[in-house]
mmCIF file of C-alpha atoms in Angstrom:
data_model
loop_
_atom_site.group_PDB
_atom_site.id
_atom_site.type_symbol
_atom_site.label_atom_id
_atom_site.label_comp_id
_atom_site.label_asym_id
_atom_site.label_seq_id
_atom_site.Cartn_x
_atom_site.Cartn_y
_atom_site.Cartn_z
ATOM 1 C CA UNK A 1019 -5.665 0.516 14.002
ATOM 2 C CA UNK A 1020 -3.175 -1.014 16.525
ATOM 3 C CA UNK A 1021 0.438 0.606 16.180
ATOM 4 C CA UNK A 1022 3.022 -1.763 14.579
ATOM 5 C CA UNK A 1023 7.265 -0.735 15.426
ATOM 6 C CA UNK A 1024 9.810 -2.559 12.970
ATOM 7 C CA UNK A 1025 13.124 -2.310 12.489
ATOM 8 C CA UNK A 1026 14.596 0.091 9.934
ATOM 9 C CA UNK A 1027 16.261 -1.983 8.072
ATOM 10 C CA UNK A 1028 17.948 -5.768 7.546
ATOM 11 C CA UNK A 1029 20.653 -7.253 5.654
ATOM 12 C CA UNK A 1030 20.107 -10.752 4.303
ATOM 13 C CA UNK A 1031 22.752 -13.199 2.670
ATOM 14 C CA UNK A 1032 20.932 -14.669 -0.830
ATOM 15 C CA UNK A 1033 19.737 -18.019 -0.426
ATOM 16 C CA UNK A 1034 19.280 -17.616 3.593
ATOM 17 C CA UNK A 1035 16.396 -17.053 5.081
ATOM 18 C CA UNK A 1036 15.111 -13.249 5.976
ATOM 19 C CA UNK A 1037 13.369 -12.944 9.122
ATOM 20 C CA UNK A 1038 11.545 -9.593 9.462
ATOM 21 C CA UNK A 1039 10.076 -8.862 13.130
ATOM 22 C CA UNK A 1040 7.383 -6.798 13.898
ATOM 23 C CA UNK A 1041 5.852 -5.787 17.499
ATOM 24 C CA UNK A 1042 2.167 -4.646 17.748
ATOM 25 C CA UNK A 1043 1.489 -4.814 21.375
ATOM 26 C CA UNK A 1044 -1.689 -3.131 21.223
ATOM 27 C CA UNK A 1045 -3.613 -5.497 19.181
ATOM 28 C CA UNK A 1046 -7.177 -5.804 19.577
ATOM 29 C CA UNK A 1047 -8.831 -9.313 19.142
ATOM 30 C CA UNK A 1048 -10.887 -8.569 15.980
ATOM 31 C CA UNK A 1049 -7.228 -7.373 14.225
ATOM 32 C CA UNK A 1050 -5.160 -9.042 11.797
ATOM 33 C CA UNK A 1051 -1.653 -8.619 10.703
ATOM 34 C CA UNK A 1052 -0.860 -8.255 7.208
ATOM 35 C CA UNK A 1053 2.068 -8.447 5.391
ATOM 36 C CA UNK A 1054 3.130 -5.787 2.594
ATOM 37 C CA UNK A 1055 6.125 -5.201 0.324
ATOM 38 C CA UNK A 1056 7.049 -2.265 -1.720
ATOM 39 C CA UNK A 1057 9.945 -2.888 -4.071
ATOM 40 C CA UNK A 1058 11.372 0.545 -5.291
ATOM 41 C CA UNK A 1059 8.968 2.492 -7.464
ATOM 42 C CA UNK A 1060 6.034 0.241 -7.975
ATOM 43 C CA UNK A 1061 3.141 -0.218 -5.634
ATOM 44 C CA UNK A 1062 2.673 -2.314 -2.586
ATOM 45 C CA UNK A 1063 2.355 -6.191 -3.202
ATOM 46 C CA UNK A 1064 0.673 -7.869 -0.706
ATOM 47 C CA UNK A 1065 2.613 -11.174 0.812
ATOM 48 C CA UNK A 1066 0.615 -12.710 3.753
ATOM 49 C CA UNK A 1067 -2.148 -12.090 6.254
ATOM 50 C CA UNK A 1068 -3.038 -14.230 9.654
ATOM 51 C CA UNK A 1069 -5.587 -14.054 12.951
ATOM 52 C CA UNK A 1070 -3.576 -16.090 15.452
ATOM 53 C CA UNK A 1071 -2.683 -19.208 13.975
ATOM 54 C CA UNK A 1072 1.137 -19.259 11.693
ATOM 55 C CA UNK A 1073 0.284 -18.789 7.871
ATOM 56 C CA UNK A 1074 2.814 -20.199 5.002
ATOM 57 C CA UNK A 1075 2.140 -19.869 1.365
ATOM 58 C CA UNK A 1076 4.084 -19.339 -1.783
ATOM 59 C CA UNK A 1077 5.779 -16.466 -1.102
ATOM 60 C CA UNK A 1078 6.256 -16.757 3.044
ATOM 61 C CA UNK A 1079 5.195 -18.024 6.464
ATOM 62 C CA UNK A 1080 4.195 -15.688 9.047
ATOM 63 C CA UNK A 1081 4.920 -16.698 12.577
ATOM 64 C CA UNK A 1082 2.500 -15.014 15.219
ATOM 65 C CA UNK A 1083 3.356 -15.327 18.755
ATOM 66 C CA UNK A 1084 0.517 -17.010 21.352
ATOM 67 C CA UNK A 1085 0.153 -13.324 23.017
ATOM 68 C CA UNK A 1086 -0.520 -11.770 19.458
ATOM 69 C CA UNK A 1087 2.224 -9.063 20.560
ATOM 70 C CA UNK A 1088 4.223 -9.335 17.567
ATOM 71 C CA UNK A 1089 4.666 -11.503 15.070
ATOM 72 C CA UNK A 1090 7.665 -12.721 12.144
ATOM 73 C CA UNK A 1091 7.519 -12.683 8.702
ATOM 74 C CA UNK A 1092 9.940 -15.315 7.020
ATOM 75 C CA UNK A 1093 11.204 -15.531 3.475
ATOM 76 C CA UNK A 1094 12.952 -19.174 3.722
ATOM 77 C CA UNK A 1095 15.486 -19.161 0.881
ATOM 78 C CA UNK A 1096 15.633 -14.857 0.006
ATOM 79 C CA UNK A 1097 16.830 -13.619 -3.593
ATOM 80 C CA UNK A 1098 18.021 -10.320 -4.634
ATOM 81 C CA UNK A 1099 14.490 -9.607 -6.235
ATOM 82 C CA UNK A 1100 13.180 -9.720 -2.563
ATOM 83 C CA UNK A 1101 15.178 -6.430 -2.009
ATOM 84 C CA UNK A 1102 12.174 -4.109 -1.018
ATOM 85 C CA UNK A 1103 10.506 -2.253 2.065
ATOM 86 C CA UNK A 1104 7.906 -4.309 4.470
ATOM 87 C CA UNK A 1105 5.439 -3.181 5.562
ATOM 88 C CA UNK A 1106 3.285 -4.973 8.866
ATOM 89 C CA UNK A 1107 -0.251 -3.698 9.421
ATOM 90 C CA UNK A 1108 -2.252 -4.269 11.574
ATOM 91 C CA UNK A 1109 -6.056 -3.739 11.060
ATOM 92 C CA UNK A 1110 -9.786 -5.777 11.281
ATOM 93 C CA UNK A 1111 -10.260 -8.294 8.335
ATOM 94 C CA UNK A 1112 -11.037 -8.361 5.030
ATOM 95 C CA UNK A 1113 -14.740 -7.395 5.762
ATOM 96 C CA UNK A 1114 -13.730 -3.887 7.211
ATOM 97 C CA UNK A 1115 -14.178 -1.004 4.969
ATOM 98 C CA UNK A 1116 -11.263 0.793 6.251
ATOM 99 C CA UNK A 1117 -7.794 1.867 4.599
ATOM 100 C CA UNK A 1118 -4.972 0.573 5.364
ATOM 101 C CA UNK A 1119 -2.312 2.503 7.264
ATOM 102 C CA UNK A 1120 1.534 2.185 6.516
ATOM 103 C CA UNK A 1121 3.976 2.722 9.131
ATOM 104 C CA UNK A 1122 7.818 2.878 8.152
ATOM 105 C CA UNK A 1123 8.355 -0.485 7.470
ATOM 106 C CA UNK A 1124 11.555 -2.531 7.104
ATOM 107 C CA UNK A 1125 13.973 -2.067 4.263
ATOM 108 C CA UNK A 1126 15.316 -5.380 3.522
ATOM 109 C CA UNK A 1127 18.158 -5.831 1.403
ATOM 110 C CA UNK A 1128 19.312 -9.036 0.136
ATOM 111 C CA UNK A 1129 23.095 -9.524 -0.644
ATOM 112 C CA UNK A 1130 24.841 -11.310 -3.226
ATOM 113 C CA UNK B 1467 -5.799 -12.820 -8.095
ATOM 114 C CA UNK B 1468 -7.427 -9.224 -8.194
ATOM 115 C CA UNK B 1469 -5.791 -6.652 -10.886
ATOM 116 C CA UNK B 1470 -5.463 -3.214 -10.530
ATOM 117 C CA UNK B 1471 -4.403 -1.480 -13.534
ATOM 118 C CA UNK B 1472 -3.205 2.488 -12.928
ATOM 119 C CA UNK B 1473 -2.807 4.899 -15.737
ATOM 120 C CA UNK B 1474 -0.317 6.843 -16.678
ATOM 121 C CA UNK B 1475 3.046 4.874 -15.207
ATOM 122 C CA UNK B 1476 4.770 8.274 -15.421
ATOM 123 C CA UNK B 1477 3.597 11.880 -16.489
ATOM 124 C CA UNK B 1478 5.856 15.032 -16.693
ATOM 125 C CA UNK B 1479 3.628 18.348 -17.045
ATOM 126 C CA UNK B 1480 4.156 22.494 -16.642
ATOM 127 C CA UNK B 1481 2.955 23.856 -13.471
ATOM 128 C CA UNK B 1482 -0.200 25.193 -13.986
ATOM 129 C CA UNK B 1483 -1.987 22.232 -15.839
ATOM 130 C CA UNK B 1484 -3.641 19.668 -14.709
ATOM 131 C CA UNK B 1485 -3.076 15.940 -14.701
ATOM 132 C CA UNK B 1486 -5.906 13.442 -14.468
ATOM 133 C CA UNK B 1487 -4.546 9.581 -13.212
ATOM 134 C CA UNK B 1488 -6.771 6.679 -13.540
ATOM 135 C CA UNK B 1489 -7.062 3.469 -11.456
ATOM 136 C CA UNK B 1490 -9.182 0.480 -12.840
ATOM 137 C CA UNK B 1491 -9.520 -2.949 -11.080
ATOM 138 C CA UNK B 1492 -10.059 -5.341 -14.438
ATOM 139 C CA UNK B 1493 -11.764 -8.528 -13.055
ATOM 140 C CA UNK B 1494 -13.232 -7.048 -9.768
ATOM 141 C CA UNK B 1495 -15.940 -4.502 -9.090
ATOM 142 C CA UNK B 1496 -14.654 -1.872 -6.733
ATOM 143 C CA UNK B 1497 -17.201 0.092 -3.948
ATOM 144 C CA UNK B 1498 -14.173 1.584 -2.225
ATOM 145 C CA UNK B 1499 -10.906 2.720 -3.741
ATOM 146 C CA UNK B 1500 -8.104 4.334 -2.064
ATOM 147 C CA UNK B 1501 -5.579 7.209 -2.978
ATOM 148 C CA UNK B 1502 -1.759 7.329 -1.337
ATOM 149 C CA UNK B 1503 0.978 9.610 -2.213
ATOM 150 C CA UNK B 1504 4.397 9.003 -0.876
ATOM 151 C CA UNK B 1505 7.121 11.139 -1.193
ATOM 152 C CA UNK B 1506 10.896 9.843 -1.730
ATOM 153 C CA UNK B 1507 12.308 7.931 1.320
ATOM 154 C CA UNK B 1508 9.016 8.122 2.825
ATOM 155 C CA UNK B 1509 5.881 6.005 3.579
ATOM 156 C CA UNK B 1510 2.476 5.959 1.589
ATOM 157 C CA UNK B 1511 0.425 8.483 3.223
ATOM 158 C CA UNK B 1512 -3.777 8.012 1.994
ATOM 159 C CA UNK B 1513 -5.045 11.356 0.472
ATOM 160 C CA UNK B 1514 -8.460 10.425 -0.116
ATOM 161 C CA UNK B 1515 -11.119 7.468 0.083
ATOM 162 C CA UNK B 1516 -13.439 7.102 -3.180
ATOM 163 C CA UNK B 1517 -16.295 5.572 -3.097
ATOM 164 C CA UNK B 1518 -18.622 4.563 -5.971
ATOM 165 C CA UNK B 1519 -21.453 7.003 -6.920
ATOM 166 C CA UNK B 1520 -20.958 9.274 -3.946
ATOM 167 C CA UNK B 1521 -18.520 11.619 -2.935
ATOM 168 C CA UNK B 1522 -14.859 11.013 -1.722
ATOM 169 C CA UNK B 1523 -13.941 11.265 1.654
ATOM 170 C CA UNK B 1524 -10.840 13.581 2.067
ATOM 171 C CA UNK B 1525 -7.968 13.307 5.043
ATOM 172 C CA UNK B 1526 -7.136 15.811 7.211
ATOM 173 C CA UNK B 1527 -4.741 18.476 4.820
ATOM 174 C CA UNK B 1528 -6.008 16.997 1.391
ATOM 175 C CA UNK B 1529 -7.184 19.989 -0.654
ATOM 176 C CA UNK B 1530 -10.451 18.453 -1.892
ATOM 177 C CA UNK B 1531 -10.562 21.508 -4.853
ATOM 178 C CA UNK B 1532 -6.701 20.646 -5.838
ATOM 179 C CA UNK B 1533 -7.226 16.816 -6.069
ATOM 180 C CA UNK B 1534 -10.428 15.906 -7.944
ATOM 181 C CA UNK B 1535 -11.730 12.353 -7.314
ATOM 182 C CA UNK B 1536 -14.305 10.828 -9.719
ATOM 183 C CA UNK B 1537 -15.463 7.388 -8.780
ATOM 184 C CA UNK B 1538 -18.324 6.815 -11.561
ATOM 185 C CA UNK B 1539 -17.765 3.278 -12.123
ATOM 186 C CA UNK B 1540 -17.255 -0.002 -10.377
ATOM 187 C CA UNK B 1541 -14.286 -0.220 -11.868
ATOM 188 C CA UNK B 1542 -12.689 3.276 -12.523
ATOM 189 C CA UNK B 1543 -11.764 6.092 -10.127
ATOM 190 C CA UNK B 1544 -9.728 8.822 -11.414
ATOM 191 C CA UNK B 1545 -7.802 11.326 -9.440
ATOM 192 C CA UNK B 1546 -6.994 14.596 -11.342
ATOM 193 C CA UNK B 1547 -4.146 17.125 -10.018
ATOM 194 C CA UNK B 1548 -5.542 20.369 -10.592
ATOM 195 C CA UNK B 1549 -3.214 23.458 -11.194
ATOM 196 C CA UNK B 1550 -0.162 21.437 -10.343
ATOM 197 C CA UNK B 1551 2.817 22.986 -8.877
ATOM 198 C CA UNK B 1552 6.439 21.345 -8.068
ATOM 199 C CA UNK B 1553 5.307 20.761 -4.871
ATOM 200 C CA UNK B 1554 2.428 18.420 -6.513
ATOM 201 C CA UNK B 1555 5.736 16.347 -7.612
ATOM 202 C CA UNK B 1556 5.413 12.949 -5.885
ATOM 203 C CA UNK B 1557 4.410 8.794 -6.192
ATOM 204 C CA UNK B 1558 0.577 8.455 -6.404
ATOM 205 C CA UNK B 1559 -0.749 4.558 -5.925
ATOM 206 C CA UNK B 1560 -4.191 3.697 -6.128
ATOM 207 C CA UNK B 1561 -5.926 0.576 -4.106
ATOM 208 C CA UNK B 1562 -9.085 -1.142 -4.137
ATOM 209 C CA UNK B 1563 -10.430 -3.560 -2.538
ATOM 210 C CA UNK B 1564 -11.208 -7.356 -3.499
ATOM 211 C CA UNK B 1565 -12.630 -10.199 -1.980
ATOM 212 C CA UNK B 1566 -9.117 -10.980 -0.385
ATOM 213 C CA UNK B 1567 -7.616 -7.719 0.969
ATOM 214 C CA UNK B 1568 -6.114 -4.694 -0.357
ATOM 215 C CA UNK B 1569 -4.928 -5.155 -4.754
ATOM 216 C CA UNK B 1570 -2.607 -1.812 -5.486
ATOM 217 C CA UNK B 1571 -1.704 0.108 -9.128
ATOM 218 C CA UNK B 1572 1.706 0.116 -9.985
ATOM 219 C CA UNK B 1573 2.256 3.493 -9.307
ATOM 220 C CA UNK B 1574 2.478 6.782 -10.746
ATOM 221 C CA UNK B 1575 5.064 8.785 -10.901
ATOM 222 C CA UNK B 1576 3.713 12.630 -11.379
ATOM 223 C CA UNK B 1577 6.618 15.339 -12.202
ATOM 224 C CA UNK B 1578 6.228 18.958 -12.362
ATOM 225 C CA UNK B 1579 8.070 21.248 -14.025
#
């Protein structure tokens, strides 16, 4: 699977919006790029997925650039419950078999 | 969307014992099923890839022996922590996967003492 780099970690004011980057330069054509989020002790919930086109739905909108090279995950209006480590992956579709593979991911921490 | 229910949230046991964990998905059938650990202030690493009615496919460093997979079911796979020592101590998730994606556990949190 392509290798994703993101930023350690973020601050983000409650009630603004949290913009999480996330490079993957070595995408193949077949991959997508999911979104993940681990808030502390529980297991991962999964937020968003996309191919090439921008993705929004209840939770987020993910923003992929026309080169595929990286890509933005946006909470619009954060809260303090959206404190938690994401996680971008990068990996075929749904229809693949394969695990996926975390990298560091992002530890985003909202602020009252 | 897809559930998947894991089982025990949190066990303490002696080193020496063993401690099985179980992993259901409750209104999906489940081929494939997936075992991280992660350790504190790190990343979920996968130990192990069960699959249904065959054997489980081990990473690289994974003592098979140590950490018994049973996948009988569609909708149970069990990992059991044979002989644990501290060192077993860590955050085991389970996955499996739905029609969507990738549905996790909730965790659990194994101590050894």
């Amino acid at each position: 699977d392509a290798k994703t780099t993101q930023p350690t970690s973020m601050d983000c004011a409650e009630g603004r919006a949290a913009n999480l980057p996330c490079n993957h330069s070595t995408i193949s054509g077949n991959e997508y790029v999911y979104w993940y989020r681990q808030i502390h002790s529980q297991g991962p919930q999964y937020i968003i997925h996309g191919l090439k086109n921008n993705e929004t739905n209840e939770m987020a909108s993910l923003i992929i650039t026309e080169d595929r090279k990286s890509s933005t995950l946006i909470l619009p209006h954060a809260t303090l419950r959206d404190t938690a480590v994401y996680y971008c992956i990068v990996r075929p579709g749904s229809g693949s078999a394969r695990q996926l593979t975390f990298g560091s991911g992002t530890q985003l921490t909202v602020l009252p | 969307g897809a559930v998947v229910s894991q089982h025990p949230s949190w066990v303490i046991c002696k080193s020496g014992t063993s401690v099985k964990i179980e992993c259901r998905s409750l209104d999906f059938q489940a081929t494939t099923m997936f075992w991280y650990r992660q350790f504190p202030k790190q990343s979920l690493m996968l130990m192990a890839t069960s699959n249904e009615g065959s054997k489980a496919t081990y990473e690289q460093g994974v003592e098979k022996d140590k950490f018994l997979i049973n996948h009988a079911s569609l909708t149970l796979s069990t990992l059991t922590v044979t002989s644990a020592h501290p060192e077993d101590s860590s955050f085991y998730i389970c996955s499996a996967r739905d029609r969507a994606g990738y549905t996790f556990g909730s965790g659990t949190r194994l101590t050894v003492v």
